[in-house]
mmCIF file of C-alpha atoms and ligand atoms in Angstrom:
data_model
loop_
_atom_site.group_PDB
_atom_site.id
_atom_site.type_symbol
_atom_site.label_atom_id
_atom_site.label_comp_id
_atom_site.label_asym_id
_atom_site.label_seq_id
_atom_site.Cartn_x
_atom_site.Cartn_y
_atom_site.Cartn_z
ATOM 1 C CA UNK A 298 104.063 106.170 108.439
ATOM 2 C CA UNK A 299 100.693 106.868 106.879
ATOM 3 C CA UNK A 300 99.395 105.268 103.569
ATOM 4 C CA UNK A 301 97.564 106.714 101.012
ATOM 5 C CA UNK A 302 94.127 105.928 102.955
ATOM 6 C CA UNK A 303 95.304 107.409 106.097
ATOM 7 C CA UNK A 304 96.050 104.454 107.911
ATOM 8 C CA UNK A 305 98.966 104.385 110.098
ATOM 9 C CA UNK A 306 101.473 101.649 108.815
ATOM 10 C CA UNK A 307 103.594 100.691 111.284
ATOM 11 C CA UNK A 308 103.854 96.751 112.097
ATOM 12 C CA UNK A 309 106.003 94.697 109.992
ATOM 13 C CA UNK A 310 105.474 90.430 109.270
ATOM 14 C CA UNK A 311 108.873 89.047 108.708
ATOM 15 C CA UNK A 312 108.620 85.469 107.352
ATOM 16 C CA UNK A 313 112.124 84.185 108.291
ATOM 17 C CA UNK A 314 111.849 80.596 106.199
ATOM 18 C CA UNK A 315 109.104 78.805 104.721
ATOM 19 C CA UNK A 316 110.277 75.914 106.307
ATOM 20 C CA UNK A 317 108.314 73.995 109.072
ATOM 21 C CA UNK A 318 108.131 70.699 111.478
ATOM 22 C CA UNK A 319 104.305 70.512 110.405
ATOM 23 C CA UNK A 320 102.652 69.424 107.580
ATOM 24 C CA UNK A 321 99.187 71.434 108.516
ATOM 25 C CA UNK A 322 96.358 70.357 105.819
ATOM 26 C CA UNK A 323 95.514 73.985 105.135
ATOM 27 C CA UNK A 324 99.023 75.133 105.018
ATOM 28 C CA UNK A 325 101.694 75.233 101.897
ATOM 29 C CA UNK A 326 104.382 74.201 104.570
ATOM 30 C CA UNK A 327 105.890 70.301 104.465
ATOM 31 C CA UNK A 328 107.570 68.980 107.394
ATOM 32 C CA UNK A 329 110.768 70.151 106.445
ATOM 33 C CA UNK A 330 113.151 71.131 108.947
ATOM 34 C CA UNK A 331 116.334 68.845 108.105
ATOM 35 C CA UNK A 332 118.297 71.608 105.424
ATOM 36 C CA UNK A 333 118.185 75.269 104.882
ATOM 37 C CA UNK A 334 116.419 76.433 102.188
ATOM 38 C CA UNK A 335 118.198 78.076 99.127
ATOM 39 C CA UNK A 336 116.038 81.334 99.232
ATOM 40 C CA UNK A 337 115.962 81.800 102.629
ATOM 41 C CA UNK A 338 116.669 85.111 103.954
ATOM 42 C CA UNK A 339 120.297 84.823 106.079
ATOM 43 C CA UNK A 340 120.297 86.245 109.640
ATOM 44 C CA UNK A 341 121.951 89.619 107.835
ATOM 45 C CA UNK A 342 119.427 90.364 105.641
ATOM 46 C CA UNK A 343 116.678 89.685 107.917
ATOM 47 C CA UNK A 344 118.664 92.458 110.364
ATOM 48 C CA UNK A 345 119.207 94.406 107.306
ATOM 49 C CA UNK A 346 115.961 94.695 106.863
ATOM 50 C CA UNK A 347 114.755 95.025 110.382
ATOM 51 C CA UNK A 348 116.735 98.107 110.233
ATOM 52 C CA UNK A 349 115.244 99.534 107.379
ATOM 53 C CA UNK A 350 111.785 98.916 108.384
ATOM 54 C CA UNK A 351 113.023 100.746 111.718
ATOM 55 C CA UNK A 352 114.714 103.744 109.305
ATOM 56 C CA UNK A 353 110.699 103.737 107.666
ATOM 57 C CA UNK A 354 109.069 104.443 110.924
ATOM 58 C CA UNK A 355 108.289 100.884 111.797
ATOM 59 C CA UNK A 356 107.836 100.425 115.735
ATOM 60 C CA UNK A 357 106.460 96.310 115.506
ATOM 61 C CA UNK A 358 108.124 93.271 114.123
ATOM 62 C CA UNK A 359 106.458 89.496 113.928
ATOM 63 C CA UNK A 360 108.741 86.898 113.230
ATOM 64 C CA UNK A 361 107.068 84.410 111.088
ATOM 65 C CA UNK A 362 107.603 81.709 108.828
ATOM 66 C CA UNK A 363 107.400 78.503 108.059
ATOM 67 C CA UNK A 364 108.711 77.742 111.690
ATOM 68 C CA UNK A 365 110.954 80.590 112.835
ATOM 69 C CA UNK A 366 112.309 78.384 116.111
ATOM 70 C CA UNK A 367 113.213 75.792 112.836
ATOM 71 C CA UNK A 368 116.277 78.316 112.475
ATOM 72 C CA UNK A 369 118.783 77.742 114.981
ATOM 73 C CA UNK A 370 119.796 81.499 115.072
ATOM 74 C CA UNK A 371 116.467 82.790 115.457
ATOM 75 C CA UNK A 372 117.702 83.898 119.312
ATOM 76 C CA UNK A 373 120.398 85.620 117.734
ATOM 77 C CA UNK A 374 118.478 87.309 115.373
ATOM 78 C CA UNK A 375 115.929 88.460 117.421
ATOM 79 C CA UNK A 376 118.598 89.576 120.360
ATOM 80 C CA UNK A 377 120.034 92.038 117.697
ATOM 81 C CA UNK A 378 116.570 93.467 116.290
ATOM 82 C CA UNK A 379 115.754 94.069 119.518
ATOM 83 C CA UNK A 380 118.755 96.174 119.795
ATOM 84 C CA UNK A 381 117.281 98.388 117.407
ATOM 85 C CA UNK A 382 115.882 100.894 119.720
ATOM 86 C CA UNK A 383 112.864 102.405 117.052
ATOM 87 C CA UNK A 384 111.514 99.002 116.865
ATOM 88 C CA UNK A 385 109.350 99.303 120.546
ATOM 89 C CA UNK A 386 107.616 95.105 120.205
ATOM 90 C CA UNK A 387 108.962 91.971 118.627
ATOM 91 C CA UNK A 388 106.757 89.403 118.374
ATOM 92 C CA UNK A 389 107.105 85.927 117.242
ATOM 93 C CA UNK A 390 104.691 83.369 115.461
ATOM 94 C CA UNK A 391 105.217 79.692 116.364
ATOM 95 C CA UNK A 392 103.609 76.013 116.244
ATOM 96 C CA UNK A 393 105.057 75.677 119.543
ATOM 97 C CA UNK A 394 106.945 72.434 118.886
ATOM 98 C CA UNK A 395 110.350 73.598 120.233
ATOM 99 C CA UNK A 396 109.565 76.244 122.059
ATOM 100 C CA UNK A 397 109.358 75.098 125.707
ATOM 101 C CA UNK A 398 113.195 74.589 125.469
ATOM 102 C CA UNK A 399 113.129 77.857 123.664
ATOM 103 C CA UNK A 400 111.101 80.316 125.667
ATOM 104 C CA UNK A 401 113.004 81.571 128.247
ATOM 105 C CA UNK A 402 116.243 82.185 125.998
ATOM 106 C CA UNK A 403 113.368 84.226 123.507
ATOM 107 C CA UNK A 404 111.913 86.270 126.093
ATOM 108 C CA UNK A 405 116.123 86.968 127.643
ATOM 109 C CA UNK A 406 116.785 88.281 123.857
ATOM 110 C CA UNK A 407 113.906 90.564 124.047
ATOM 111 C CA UNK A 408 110.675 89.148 122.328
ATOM 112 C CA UNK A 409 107.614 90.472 124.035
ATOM 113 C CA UNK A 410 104.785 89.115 122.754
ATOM 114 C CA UNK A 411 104.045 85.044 121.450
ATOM 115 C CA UNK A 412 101.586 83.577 119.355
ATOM 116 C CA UNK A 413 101.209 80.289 119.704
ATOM 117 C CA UNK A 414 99.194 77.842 116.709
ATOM 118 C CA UNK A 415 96.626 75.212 118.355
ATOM 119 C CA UNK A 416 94.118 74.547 115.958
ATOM 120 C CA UNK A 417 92.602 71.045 118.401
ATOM 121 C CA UNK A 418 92.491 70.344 122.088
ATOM 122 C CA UNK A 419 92.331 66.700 120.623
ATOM 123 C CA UNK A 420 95.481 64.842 119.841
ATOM 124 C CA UNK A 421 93.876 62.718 117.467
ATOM 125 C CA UNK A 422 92.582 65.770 116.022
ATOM 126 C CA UNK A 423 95.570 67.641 116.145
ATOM 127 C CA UNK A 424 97.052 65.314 114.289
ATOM 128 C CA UNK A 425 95.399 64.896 111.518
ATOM 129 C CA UNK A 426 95.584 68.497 111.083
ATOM 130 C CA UNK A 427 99.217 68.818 111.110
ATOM 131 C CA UNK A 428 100.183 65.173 110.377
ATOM 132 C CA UNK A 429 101.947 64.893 113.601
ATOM 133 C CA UNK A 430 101.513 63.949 116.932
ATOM 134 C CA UNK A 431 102.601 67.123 119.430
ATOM 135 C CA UNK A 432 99.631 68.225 121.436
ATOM 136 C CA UNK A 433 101.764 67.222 124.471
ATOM 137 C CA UNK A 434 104.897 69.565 122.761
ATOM 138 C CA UNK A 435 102.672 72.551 122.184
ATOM 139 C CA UNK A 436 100.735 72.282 125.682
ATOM 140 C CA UNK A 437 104.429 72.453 127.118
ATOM 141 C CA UNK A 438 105.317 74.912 125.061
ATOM 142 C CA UNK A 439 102.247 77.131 126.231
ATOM 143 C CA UNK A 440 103.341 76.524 129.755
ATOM 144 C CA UNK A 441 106.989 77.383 129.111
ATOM 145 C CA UNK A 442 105.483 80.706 127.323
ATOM 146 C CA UNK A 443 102.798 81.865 130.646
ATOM 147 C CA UNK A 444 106.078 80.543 132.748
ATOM 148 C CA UNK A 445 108.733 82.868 130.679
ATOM 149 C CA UNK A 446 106.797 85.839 131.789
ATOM 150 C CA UNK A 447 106.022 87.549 127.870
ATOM 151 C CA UNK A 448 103.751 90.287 128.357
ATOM 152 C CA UNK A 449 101.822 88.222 125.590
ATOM 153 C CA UNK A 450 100.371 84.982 124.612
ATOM 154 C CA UNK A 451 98.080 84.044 122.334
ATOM 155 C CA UNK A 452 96.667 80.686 120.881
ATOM 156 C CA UNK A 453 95.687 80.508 117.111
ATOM 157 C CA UNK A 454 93.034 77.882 115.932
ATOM 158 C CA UNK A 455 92.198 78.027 112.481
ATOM 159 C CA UNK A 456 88.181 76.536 112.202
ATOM 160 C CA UNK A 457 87.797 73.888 109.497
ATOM 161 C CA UNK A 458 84.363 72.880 108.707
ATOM 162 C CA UNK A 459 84.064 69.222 109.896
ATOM 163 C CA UNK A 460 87.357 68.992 111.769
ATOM 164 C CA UNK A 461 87.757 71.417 114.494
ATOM 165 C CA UNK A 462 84.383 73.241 114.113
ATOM 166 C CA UNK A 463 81.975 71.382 115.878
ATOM 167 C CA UNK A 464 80.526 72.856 119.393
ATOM 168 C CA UNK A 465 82.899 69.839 121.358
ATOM 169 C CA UNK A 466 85.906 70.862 119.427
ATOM 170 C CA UNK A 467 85.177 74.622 119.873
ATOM 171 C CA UNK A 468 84.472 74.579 124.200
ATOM 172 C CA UNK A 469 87.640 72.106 124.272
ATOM 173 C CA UNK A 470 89.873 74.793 122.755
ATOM 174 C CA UNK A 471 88.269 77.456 125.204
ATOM 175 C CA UNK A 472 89.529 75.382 128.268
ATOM 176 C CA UNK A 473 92.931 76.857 127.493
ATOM 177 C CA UNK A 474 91.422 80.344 128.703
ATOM 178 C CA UNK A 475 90.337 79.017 131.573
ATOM 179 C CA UNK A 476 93.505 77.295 132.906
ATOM 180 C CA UNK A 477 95.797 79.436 131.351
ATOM 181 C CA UNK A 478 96.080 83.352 131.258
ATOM 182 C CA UNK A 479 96.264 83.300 127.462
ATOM 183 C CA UNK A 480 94.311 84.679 124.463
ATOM 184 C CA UNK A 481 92.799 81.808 122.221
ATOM 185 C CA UNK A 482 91.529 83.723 118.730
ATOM 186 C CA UNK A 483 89.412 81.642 116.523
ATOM 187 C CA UNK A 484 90.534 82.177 112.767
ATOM 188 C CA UNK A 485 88.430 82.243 109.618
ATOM 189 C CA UNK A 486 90.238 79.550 106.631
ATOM 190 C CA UNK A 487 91.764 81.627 103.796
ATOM 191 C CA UNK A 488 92.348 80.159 101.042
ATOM 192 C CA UNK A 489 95.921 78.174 100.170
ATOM 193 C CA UNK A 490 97.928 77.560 97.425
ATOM 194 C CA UNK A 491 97.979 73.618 98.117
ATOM 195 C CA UNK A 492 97.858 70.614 95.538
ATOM 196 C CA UNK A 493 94.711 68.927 96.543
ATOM 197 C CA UNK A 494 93.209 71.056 99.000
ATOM 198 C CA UNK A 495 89.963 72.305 98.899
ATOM 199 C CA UNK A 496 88.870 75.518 100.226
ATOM 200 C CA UNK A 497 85.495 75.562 99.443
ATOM 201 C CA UNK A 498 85.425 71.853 101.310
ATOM 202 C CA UNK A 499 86.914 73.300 104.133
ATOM 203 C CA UNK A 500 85.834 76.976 104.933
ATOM 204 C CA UNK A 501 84.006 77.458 108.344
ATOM 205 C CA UNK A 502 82.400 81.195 109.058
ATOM 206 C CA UNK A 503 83.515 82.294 112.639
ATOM 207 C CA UNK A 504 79.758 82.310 113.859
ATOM 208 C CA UNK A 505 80.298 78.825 114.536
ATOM 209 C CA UNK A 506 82.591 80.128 117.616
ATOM 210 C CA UNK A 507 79.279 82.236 119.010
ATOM 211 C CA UNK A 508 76.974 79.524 118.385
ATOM 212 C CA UNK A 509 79.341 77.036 120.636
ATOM 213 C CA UNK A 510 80.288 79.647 123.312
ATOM 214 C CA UNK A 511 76.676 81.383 123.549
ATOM 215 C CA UNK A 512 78.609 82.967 126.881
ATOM 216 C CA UNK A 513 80.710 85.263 125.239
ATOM 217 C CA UNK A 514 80.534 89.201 126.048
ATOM 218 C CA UNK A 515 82.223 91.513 123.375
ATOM 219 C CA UNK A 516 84.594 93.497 124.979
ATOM 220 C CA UNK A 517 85.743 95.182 121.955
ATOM 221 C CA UNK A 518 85.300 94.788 118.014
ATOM 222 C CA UNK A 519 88.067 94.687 115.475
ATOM 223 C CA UNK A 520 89.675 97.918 114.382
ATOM 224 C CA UNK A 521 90.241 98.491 118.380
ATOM 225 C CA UNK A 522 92.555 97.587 121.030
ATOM 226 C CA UNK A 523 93.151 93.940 119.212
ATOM 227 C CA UNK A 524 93.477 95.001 115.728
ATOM 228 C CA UNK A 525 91.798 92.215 113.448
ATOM 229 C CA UNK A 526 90.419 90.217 116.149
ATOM 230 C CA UNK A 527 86.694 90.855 117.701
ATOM 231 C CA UNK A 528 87.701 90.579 121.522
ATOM 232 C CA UNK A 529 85.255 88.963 124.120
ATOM 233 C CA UNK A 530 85.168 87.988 127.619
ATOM 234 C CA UNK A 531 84.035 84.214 128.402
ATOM 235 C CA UNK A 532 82.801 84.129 131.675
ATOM 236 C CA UNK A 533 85.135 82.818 134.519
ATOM 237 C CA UNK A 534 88.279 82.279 132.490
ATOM 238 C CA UNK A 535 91.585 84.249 133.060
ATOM 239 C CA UNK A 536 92.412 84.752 129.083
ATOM 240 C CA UNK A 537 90.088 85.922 126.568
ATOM 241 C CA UNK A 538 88.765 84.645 122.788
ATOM 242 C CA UNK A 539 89.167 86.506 119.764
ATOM 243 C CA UNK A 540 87.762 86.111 116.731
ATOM 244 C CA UNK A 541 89.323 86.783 113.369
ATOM 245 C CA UNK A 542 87.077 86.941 109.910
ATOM 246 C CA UNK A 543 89.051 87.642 107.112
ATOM 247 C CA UNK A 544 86.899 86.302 104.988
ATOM 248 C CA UNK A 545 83.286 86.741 105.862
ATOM 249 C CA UNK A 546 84.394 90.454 107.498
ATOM 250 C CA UNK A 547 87.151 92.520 105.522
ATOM 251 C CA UNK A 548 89.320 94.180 108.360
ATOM 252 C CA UNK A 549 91.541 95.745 105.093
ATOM 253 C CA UNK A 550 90.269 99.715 107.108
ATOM 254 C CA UNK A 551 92.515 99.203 110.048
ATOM 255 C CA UNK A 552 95.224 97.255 108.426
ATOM 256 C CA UNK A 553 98.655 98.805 109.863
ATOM 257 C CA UNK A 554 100.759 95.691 108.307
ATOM 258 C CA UNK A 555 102.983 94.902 105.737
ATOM 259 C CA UNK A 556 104.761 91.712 104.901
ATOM 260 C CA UNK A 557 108.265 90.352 104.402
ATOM 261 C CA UNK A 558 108.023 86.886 102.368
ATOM 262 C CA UNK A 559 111.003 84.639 103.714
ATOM 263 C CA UNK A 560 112.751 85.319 100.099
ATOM 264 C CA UNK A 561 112.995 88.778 100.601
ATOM 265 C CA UNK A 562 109.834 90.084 99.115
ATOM 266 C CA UNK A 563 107.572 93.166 100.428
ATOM 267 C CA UNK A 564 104.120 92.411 100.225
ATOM 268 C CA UNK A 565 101.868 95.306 100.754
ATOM 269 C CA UNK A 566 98.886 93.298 101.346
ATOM 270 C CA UNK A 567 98.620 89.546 102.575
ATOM 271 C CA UNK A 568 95.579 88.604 99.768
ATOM 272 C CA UNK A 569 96.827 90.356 96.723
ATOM 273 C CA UNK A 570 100.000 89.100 94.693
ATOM 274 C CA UNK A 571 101.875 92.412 94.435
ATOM 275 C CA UNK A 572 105.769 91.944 95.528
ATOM 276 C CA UNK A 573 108.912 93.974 95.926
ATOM 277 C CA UNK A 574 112.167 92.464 96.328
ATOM 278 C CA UNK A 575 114.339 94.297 98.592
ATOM 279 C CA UNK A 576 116.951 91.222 98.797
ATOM 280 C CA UNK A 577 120.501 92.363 99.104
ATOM 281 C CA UNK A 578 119.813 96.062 99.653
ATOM 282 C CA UNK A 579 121.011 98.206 102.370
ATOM 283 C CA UNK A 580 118.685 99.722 105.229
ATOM 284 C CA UNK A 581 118.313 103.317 104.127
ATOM 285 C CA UNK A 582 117.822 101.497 100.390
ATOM 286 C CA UNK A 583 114.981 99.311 102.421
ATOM 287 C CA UNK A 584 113.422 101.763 103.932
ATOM 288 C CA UNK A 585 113.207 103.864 100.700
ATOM 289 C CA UNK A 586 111.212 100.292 99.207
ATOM 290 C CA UNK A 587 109.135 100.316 102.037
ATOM 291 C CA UNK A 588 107.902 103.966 101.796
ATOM 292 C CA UNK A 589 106.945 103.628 97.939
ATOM 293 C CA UNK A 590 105.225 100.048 98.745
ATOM 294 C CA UNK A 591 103.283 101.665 101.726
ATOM 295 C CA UNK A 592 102.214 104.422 99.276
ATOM 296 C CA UNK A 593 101.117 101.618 96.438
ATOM 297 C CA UNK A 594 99.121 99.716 100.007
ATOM 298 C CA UNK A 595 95.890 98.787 98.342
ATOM 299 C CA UNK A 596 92.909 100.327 100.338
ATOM 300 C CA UNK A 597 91.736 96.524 100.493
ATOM 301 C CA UNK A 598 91.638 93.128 98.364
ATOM 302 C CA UNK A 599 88.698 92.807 96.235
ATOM 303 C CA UNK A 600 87.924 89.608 93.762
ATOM 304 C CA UNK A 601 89.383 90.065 90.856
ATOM 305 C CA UNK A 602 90.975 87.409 88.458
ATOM 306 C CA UNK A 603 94.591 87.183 90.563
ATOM 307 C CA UNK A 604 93.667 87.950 93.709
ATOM 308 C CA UNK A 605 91.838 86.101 96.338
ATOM 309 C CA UNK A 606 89.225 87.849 98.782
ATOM 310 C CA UNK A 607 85.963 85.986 99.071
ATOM 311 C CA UNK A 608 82.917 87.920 99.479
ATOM 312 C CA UNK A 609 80.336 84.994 99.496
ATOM 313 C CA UNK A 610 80.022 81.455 98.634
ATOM 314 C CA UNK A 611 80.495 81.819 94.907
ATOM 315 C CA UNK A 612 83.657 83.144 95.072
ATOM 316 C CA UNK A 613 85.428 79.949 96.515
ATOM 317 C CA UNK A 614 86.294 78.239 93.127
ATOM 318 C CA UNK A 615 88.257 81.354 92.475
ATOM 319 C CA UNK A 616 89.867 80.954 95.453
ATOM 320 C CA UNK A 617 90.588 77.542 95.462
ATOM 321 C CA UNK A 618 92.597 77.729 92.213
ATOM 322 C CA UNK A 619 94.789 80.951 93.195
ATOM 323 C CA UNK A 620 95.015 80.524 97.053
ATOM 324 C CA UNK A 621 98.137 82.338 99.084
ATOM 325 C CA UNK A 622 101.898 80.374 99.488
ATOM 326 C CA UNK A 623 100.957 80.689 103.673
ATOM 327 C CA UNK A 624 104.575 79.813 105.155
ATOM 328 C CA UNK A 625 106.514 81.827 102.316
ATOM 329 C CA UNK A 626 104.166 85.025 103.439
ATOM 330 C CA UNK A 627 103.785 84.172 107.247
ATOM 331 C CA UNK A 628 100.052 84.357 107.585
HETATM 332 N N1 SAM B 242 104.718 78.108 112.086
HETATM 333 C C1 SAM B 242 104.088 79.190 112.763
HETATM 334 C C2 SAM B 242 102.726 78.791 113.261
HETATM 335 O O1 SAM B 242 102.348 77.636 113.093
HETATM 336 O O2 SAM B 242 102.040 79.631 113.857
HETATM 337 C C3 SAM B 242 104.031 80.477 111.968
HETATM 338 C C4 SAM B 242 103.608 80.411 110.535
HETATM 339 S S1 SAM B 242 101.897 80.180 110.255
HETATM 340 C C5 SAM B 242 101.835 80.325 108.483
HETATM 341 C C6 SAM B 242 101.234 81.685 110.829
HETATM 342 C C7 SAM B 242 99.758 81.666 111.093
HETATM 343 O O3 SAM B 242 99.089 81.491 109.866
HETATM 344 C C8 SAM B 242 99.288 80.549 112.013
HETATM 345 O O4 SAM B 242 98.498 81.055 113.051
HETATM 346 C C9 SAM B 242 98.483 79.669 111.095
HETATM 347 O O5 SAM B 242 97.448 79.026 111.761
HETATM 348 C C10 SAM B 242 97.962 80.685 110.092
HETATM 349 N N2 SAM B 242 97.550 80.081 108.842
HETATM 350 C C11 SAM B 242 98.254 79.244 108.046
HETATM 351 N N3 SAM B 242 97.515 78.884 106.983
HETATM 352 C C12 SAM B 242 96.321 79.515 107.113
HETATM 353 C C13 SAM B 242 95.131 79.540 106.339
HETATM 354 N N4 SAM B 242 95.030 78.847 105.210
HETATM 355 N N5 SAM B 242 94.114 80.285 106.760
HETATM 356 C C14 SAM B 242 94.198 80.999 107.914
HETATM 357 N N6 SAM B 242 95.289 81.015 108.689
HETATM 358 C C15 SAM B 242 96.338 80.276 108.293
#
């Protein structure tokens, strides 16, 4: 369906619990994966409102989280949404711990397309990122993903100035295109709602990805084929790298998205506060919440006391004190 700036609003992000087995410094998410949290959305309502997203002209569905393969009917629930014949791609978001087990039974109950989080080639590195050691887990469960025959897979590295930034860290992360036929999109920080963590200390413009890989042909900017990544060709390699700048280049004119937060709120735009619960309603009810939300889709996020776009270097104390709750939204 179209919003009221004429873009076409059709992919849905469904956060499906805000739990997660990492503890990533630049995420809200603690390792958390013994208990089920009380707010969580139950397998139901998630379908419930698969179905009304489906009813509001939906055709795309990402399940996010937290840690979506954390739930141990996530096969389940994405076996029935893809029974939902409007809904043409389902997608799924995951740190990859868990999923080489996983990947075959996700791809039988109809998920087409993976994206995979690897912010370090390094497992040092890697681990002080996400405060545990699973390079070896998420290389398998890369291999399981090429090997389970999805007719997508990407790798997501989020840059952090000092950590994963550096021209070593960047060409190491690039080897994955070249041994694997995968995506790898660099992603620009945005700021977190996190006690102690420090945006401003952090944030690493996506130029550092050109300056490392001076090889890189465009093959398409954002807005295009990819959506919100710029798309280029490295030379030799079987996969491609994408680059995504949410914060030093606003892709808000070919947003198509809007979010589910895994308590059962819709969230018109990921860097702006507005919510809509649509907990406990039925799918015509949820599609009739989606349609007025779509309508109310800002035509971007701007800085304003509240919300949290960043425009230059000034604006990242603002950030830093009202940052997004990443794994209850999805990213
Ligand atoms: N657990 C899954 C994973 O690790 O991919 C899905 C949830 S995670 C919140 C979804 C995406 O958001 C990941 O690609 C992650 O790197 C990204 N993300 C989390 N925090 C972010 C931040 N502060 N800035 C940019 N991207 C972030």
């Amino acid at each position: 369906m179209k919003d009221s700036f004429e873009r076409n609003i059709s992919y849905l992000r469904l956060s499906v619990t805000s739990r997660c087995s990492l503890n990533c410094i630049y995420c809200t998410a603690g390792a958390s994966d013994c208990c089920r949290c009380p707010d969580e959305l139950s397998a139901d309502e998630i379908l419930e409102i698969a179905r009304g997203a489906a009813l509001a002209g939906f055709t795309k569905i990402r399940l996010t989280g937290g840690e979506p393969l954390i739930r141990g009917d996530i096969t389940k629930i994405c076996r029935e949404i893809h029974k939902i014949s409007q809904i043409k791609e389902l997608c799924l978001t995951t740190n990859g711990i868990g999923l080489a087990p996983a990947a075959h039974d996700l791809r039988d109950s109809g998920v087409s397309r993976v994206n995979i989080s690897i912010d370090s080639a390094d497992p040092a590195v890697l681990r002080r990122i996400t405060g545990r050691s699973c390079l070896n887990d998420v290389v398998a469960g890369i291999e399981a993903a090429v090997s389970a025959g999805f007719e997508s897979v990407k790798l997501n590295a989020v840059l952090l100035k000092g950590v994963n930034d550096d021209v070593q860290s960047i060409r190491q992360l690039a080897g994955f295109v070249q041994k694997y036929p995968v995506d790898l999109r660099f992603i620009e920080l945005m700021p977190v709602k996190k006690k102690g963590f420090s945006f401003s200390s952090y944030f690493s413009g996506s130029d550092a990805v050109l300056r490392a890989l001076p090889d890189l042909e465009m093959i398409s900017p954002q807005g295009f084929n990819e959506g919100v990544a710029d798309m280029y060709r490295l030379p030799g390699a079987c996969g491609r790298i994408g680059i995504i700048s949410p914060v030093t280049a606003c892709f808000c004119r070919s947003c198509c998205r809007m979010r589910v937060t895994s308590d059962g709120k819709l969230r018109p735009c990921l860097l702006r506060n507005e919510e809509f619960s649509i907990r406990g309603l039925n799918a015509g009810a949820v599609a009739d919440e989606i349609r007025r939300a779509v309508f109310k889709k800002p035509s971007g996020h701007d800085l304003s006391p509240g919300t949290v776009c960043l425009r230059n270097a000034s604006d990242h104390e603002t950030a830093d004190a009202c940052g997004l709750e990443m794994q209850r939204i999805g990213g």
